[in-house]
Coordinates of C-alpha atoms and ligand atoms in Angstrom, one line a residue:
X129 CA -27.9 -25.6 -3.6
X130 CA -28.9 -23.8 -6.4
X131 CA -27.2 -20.7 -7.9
X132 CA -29.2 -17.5 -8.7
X133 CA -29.8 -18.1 -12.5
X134 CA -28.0 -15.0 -14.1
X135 CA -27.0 -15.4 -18.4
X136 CA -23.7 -16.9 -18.8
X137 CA -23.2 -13.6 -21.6
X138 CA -24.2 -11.4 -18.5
X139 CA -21.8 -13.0 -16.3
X140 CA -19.1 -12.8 -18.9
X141 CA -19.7 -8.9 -19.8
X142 CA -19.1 -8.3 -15.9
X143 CA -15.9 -10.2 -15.9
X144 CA -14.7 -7.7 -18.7
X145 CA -15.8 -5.1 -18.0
X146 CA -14.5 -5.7 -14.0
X147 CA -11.2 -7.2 -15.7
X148 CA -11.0 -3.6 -18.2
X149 CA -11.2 -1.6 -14.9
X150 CA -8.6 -3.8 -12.9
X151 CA -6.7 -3.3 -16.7
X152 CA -6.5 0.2 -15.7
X153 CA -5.5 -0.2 -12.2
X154 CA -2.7 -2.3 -12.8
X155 CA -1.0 0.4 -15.7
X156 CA -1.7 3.4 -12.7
X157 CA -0.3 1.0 -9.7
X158 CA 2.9 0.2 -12.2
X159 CA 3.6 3.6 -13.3
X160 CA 3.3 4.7 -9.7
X161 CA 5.6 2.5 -8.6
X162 CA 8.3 3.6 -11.0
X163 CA 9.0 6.7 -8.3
X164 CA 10.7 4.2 -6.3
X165 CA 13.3 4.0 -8.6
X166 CA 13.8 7.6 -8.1
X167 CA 17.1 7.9 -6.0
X168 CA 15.3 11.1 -4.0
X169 CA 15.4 9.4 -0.9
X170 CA 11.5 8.5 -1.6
X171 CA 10.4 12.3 -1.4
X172 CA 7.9 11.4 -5.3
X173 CA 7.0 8.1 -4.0
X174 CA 6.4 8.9 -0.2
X175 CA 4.1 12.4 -1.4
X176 CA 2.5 10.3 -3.7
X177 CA 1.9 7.1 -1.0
X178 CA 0.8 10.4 1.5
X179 CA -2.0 11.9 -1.1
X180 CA -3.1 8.3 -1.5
X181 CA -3.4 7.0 2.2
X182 CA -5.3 10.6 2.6
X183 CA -7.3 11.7 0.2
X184 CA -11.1 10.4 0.8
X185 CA -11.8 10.0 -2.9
X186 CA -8.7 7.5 -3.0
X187 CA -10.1 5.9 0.1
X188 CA -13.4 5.6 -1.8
X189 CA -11.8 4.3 -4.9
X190 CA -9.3 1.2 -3.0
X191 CA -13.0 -0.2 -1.8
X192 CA -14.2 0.0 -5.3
X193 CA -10.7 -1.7 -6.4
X194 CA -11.2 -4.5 -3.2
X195 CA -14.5 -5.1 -4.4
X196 CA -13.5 -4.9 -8.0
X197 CA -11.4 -7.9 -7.3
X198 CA -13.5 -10.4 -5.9
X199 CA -16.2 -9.6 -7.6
X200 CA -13.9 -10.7 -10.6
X201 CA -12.8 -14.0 -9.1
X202 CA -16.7 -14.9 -7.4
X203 CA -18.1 -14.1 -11.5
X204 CA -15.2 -16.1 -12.5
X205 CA -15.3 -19.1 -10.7
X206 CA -19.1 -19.0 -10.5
X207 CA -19.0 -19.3 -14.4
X208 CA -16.6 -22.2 -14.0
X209 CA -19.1 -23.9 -12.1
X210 CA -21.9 -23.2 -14.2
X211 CA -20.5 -24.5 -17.2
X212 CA -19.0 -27.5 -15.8
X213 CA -22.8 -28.2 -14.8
X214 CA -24.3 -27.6 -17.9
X215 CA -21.6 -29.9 -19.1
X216 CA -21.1 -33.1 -16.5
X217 CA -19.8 -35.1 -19.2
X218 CA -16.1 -33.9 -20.5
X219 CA -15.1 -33.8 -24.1
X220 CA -13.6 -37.0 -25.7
X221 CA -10.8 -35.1 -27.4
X222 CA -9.4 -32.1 -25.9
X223 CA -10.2 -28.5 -28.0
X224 CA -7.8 -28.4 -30.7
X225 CA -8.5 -24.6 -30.8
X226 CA -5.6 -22.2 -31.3
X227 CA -6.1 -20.0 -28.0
X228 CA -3.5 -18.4 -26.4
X229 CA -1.7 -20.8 -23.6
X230 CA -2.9 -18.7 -20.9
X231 CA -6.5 -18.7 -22.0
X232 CA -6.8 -22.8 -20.8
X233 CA -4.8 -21.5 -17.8
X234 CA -6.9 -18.3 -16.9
X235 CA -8.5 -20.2 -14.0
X236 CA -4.9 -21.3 -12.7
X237 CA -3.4 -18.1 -13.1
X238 CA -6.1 -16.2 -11.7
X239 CA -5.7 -18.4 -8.6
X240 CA -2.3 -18.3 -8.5
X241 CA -2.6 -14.2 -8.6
X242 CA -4.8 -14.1 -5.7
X243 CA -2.4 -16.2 -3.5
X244 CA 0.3 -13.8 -4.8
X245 CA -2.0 -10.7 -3.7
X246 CA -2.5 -12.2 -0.3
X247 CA 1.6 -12.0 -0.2
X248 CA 1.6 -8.8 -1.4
X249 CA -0.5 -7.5 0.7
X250 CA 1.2 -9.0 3.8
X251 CA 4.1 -7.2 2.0
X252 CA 2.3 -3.6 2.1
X253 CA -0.7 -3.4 2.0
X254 CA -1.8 -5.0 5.6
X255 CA 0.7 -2.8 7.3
X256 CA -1.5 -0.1 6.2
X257 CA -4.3 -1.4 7.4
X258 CA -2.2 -2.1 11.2
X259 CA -2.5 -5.8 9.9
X260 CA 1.3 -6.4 9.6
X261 CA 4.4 -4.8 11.3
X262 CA 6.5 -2.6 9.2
X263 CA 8.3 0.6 8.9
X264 CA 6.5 4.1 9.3
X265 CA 7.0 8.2 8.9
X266 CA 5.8 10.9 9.9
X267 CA 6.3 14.7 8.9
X268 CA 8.7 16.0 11.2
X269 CA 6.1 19.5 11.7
X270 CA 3.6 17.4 12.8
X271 CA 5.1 16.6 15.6
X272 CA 6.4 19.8 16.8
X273 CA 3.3 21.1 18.9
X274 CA 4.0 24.1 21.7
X275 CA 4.5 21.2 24.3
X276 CA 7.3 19.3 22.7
X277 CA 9.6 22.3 21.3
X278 CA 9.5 23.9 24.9
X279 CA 10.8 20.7 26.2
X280 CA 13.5 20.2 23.7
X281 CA 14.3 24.0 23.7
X282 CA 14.7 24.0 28.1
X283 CA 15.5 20.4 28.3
X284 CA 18.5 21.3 25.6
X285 CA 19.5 24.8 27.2
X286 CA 19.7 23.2 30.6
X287 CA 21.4 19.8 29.3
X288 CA 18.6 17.8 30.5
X289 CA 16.5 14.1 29.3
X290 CA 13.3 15.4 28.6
X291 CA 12.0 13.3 31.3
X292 CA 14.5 14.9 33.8
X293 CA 13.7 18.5 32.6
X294 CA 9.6 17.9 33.1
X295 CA 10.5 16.4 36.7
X296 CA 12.9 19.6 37.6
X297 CA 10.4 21.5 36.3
X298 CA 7.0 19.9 37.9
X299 CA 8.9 19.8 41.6
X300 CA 10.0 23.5 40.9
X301 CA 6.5 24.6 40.4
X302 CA 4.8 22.7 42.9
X303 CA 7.0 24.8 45.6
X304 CA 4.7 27.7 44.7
X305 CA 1.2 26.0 43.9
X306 CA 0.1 26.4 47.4
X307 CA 0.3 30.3 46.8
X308 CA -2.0 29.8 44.1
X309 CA -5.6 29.8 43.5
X310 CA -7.9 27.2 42.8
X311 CA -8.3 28.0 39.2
X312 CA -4.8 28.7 38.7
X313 CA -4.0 25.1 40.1
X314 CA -6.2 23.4 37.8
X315 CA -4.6 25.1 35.2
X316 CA -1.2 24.7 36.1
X317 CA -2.2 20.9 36.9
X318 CA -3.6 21.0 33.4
X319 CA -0.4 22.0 31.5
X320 CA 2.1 19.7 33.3
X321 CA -0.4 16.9 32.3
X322 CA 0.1 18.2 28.5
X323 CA 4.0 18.4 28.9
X324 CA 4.0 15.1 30.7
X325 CA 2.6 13.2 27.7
X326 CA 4.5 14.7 25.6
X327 CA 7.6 13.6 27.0
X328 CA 7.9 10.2 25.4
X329 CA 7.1 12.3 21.7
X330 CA 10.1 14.9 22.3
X331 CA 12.1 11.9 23.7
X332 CA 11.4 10.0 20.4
X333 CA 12.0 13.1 18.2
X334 CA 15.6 14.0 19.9
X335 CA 16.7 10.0 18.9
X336 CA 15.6 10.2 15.9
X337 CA 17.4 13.5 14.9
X338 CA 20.5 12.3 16.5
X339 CA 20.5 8.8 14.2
X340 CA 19.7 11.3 11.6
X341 CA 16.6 9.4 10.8
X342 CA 15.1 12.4 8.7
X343 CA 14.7 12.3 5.0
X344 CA 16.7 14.5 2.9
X345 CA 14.4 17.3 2.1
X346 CA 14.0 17.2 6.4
X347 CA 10.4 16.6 6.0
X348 CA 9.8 13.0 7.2
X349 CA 11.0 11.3 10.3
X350 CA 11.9 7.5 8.8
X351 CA 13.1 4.4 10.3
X352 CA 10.0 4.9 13.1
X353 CA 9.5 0.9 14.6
X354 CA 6.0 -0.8 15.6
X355 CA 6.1 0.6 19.1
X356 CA 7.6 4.3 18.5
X357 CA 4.4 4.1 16.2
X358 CA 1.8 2.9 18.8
X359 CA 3.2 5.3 20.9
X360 CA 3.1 8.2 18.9
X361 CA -0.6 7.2 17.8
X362 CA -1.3 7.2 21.4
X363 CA 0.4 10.1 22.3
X364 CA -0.5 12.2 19.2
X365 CA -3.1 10.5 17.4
X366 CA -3.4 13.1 14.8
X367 CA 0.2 13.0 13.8
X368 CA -0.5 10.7 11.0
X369 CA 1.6 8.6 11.5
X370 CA 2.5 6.4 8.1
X371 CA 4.2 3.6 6.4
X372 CA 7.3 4.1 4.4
X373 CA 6.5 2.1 1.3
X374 CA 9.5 3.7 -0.6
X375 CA 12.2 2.4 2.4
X376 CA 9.9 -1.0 2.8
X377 CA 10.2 -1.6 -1.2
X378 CA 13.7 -0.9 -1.6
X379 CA 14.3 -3.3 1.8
X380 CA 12.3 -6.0 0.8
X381 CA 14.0 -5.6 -3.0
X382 CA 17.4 -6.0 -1.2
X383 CA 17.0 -9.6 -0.5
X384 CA 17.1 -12.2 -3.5
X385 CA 14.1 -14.3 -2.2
X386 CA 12.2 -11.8 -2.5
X387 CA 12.8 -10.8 -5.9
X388 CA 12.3 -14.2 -7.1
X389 CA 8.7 -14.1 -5.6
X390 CA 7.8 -11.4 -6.8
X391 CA 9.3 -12.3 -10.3
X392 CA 7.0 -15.5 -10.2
X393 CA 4.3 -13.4 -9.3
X394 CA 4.8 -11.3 -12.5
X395 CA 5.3 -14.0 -14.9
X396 CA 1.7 -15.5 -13.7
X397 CA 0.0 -11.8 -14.6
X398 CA 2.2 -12.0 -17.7
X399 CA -0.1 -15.1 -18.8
X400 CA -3.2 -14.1 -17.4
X401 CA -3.2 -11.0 -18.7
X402 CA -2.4 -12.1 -22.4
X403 CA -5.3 -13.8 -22.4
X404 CA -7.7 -11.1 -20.5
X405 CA -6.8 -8.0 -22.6
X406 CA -7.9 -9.6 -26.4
X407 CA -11.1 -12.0 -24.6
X408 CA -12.1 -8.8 -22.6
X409 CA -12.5 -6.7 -26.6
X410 CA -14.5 -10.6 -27.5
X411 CA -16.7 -10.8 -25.2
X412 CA -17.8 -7.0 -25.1
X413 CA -18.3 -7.6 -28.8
X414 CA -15.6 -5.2 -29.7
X415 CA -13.4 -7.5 -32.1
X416 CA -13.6 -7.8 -35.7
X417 CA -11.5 -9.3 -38.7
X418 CA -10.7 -5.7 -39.1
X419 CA -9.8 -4.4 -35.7
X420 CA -8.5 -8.0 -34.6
X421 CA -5.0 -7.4 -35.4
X422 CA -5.0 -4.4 -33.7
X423 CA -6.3 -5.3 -30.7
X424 CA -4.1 -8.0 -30.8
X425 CA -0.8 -6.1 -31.1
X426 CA -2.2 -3.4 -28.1
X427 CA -2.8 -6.7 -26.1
X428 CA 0.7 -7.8 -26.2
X429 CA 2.7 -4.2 -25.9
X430 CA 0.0 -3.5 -22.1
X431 CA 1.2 -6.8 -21.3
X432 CA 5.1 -6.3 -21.7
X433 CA 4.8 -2.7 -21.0
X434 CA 2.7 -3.7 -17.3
X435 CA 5.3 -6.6 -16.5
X436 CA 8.7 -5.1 -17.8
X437 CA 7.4 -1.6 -15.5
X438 CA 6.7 -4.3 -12.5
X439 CA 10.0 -6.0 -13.2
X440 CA 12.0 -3.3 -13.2
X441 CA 11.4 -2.3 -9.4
X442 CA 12.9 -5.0 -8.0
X443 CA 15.4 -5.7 -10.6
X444 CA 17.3 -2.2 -10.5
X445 CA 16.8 -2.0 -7.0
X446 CA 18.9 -5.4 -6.3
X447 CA 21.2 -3.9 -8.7
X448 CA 21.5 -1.2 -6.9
X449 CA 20.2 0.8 -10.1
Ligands
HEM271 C1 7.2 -4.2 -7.9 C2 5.9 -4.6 -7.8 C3 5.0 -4.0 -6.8 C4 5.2 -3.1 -5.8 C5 6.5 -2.5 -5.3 C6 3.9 -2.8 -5.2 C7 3.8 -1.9 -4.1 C8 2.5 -1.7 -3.5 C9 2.3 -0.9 -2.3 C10 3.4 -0.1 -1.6 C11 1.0 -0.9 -2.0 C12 0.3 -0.1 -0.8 C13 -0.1 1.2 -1.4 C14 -1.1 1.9 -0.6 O1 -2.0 1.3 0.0 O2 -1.0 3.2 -0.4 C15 0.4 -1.8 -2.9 C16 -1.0 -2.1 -2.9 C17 -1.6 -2.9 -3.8 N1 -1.0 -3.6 -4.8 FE1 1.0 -3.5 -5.3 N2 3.0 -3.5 -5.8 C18 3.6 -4.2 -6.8 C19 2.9 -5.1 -7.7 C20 1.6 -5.3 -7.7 C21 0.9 -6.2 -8.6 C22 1.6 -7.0 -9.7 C23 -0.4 -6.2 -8.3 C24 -1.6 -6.9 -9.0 C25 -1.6 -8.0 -9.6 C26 -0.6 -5.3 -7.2 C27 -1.8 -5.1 -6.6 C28 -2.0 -4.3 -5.5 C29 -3.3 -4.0 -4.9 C30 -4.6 -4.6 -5.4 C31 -3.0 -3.2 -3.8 C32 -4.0 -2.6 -2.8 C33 -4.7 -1.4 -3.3 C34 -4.0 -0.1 -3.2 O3 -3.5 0.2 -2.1 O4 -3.8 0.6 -4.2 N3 0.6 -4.8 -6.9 N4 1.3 -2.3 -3.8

């Protein structure tokens, strides 16, 4: 099959200028997760996780990142092919050039990073997406609408199960609907419908005050399973109903293997990205004997500065930090 002939140099300025914008993403994602190590019981990193899993520009702007990506590894790898094509014969002696390590590695790492990001993304991501089970909020206002708080204000005053309050309360009124008329049955009909489906929603929310699963500042109910979600995305579908990043990061940080993982995973960028950030300045023709140095030295403080801020997540959190 042949490939679409596009310049190797045009290929190349794609794959830095994609690589300078995924750069950029990765200094934003690290700094943003540096909330988590906020002991505030996740109120920065949960309104921060809230503004991004709702705001339409961000919505726009994780497609752009998505596509960012494997437009990145298809330019990449493409490349790879190309020039082992133009080249079928290998070199006698291997180059004796003095490149960084990474750069030889860069196809390595990259693939190694991508199965890393499919990990990651089983890790959060995905549940996002309703891929993957994890662990989800909600705001606690969201879910009191007129139906719920009258249950939970009668069902309370009369020492009732929500369930057995709507039942007392649906056989009590049925005693009079014959007296009514036909428009007042529909709409009596109407509102026990509304108070019977929100039963299992005040049922839910009187649990989860009495396991005092509510975040400090009150506004989030946490700790909300798989099936409390479907069932509140069922029952209330615009709830918005969301995953807890800052209690899944700190869980998933509790357990050694998984800090080891990730630590891999961050020692792999730590290579790759040594090697993108100076080639990114060569091959947008942005190095010279003069700036070299410079963009040298700013190539290896981003990299330090983007791994020791990944690094630091897990590590303080298993330290209990
Ligand atoms: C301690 C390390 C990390 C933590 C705790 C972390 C946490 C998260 C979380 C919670 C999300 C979902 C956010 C959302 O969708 O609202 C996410 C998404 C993502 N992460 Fe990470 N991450 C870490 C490291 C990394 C690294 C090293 C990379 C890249 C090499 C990366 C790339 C991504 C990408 C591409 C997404 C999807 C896009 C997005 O939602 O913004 N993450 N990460």
């Amino acid at each position: 099959m042949d490939l679409p002939k596009i310049h190797s140099i045009t290929k190349k300025i794609f794959v830095a200028l994609v690589g300078g914008f995924l750069l950029m993403f990765l200094l934003f994602h690290m700094t943003a997760n540096l909330f988590i190590l906020r002991h505030d019981d996740g109120q920065w990193y949960s309104a921060f996780c809230h503004f991004m899993g709702t705001n339409w520009v961000v919505k726009i702007f994780e497609i752009v990142l998505l596509g960012a990506i494997a437009l990145h590894m298809l330019l990449t790898i493409w490349l790879a092919i190309t020039n082992r094509l133009a080249r079928p014969v290998r070199y006698h002696q291997a180059s004796q050039s003095k490149t960084h390590p990474g750069s030889k590695l860069m196809m390595w790492t990259g693939i190694l990073i991508f199965v890393c990001l499919i990990v990651h993304f089983c890790d959060f991501y995905f549940v996002k997406l309703g891929l993957v089970k994890g662990e989800y909020m909600v705001e606690a206002e969201k879910l009191q609408t007129e139906e719920v708080m009258t249950i939970q204000q009668f069902a309370s005053q009369q020492g009732m199960e929500p369930q057995e309050f709507v039942d007392a309360f649906e056989a009590q009124v049925m005693q009079y609907a014959p007296q009514l008329t036909y428009d007042d049955q529909q709409e009596m009909k109407k509102n026990l419908e509304q108070l019977r489906a929100a039963v299992p929603v005040a049922e839910f929310v009187k649990k989860a005050y009495a396991e005092g699963n509510l975040s400090a500042d009150r506004k989030w109910i946490r700790h909300i399973n798989y099936d409390e979600r479907q069932m509140l995305r069922e029952a209330m579908p615009e709830c918005g109903v969301e995953p807890d990043f800052y209690y899944m990061a700190r869980e998933k940080f509790s357990h050694l293997y998984s800090i080891i993982i990730y630590l891999i995973f961050f020692g792999v960028i730590f290579f790759h990205l040594r090697h993108a950030f100076p080639s990114a300045f060569q091959t947008l023709g942005l190095n010279n004997y003069k700036y070299n140095p410079i963009i040298e030295a700013l190539g290896k403080i981003y990299t330090w500065v983007v791994v020791l801020g990944f690094a630091a997540v897990p590590i303080l959190i298993y330290f209990g930090l």
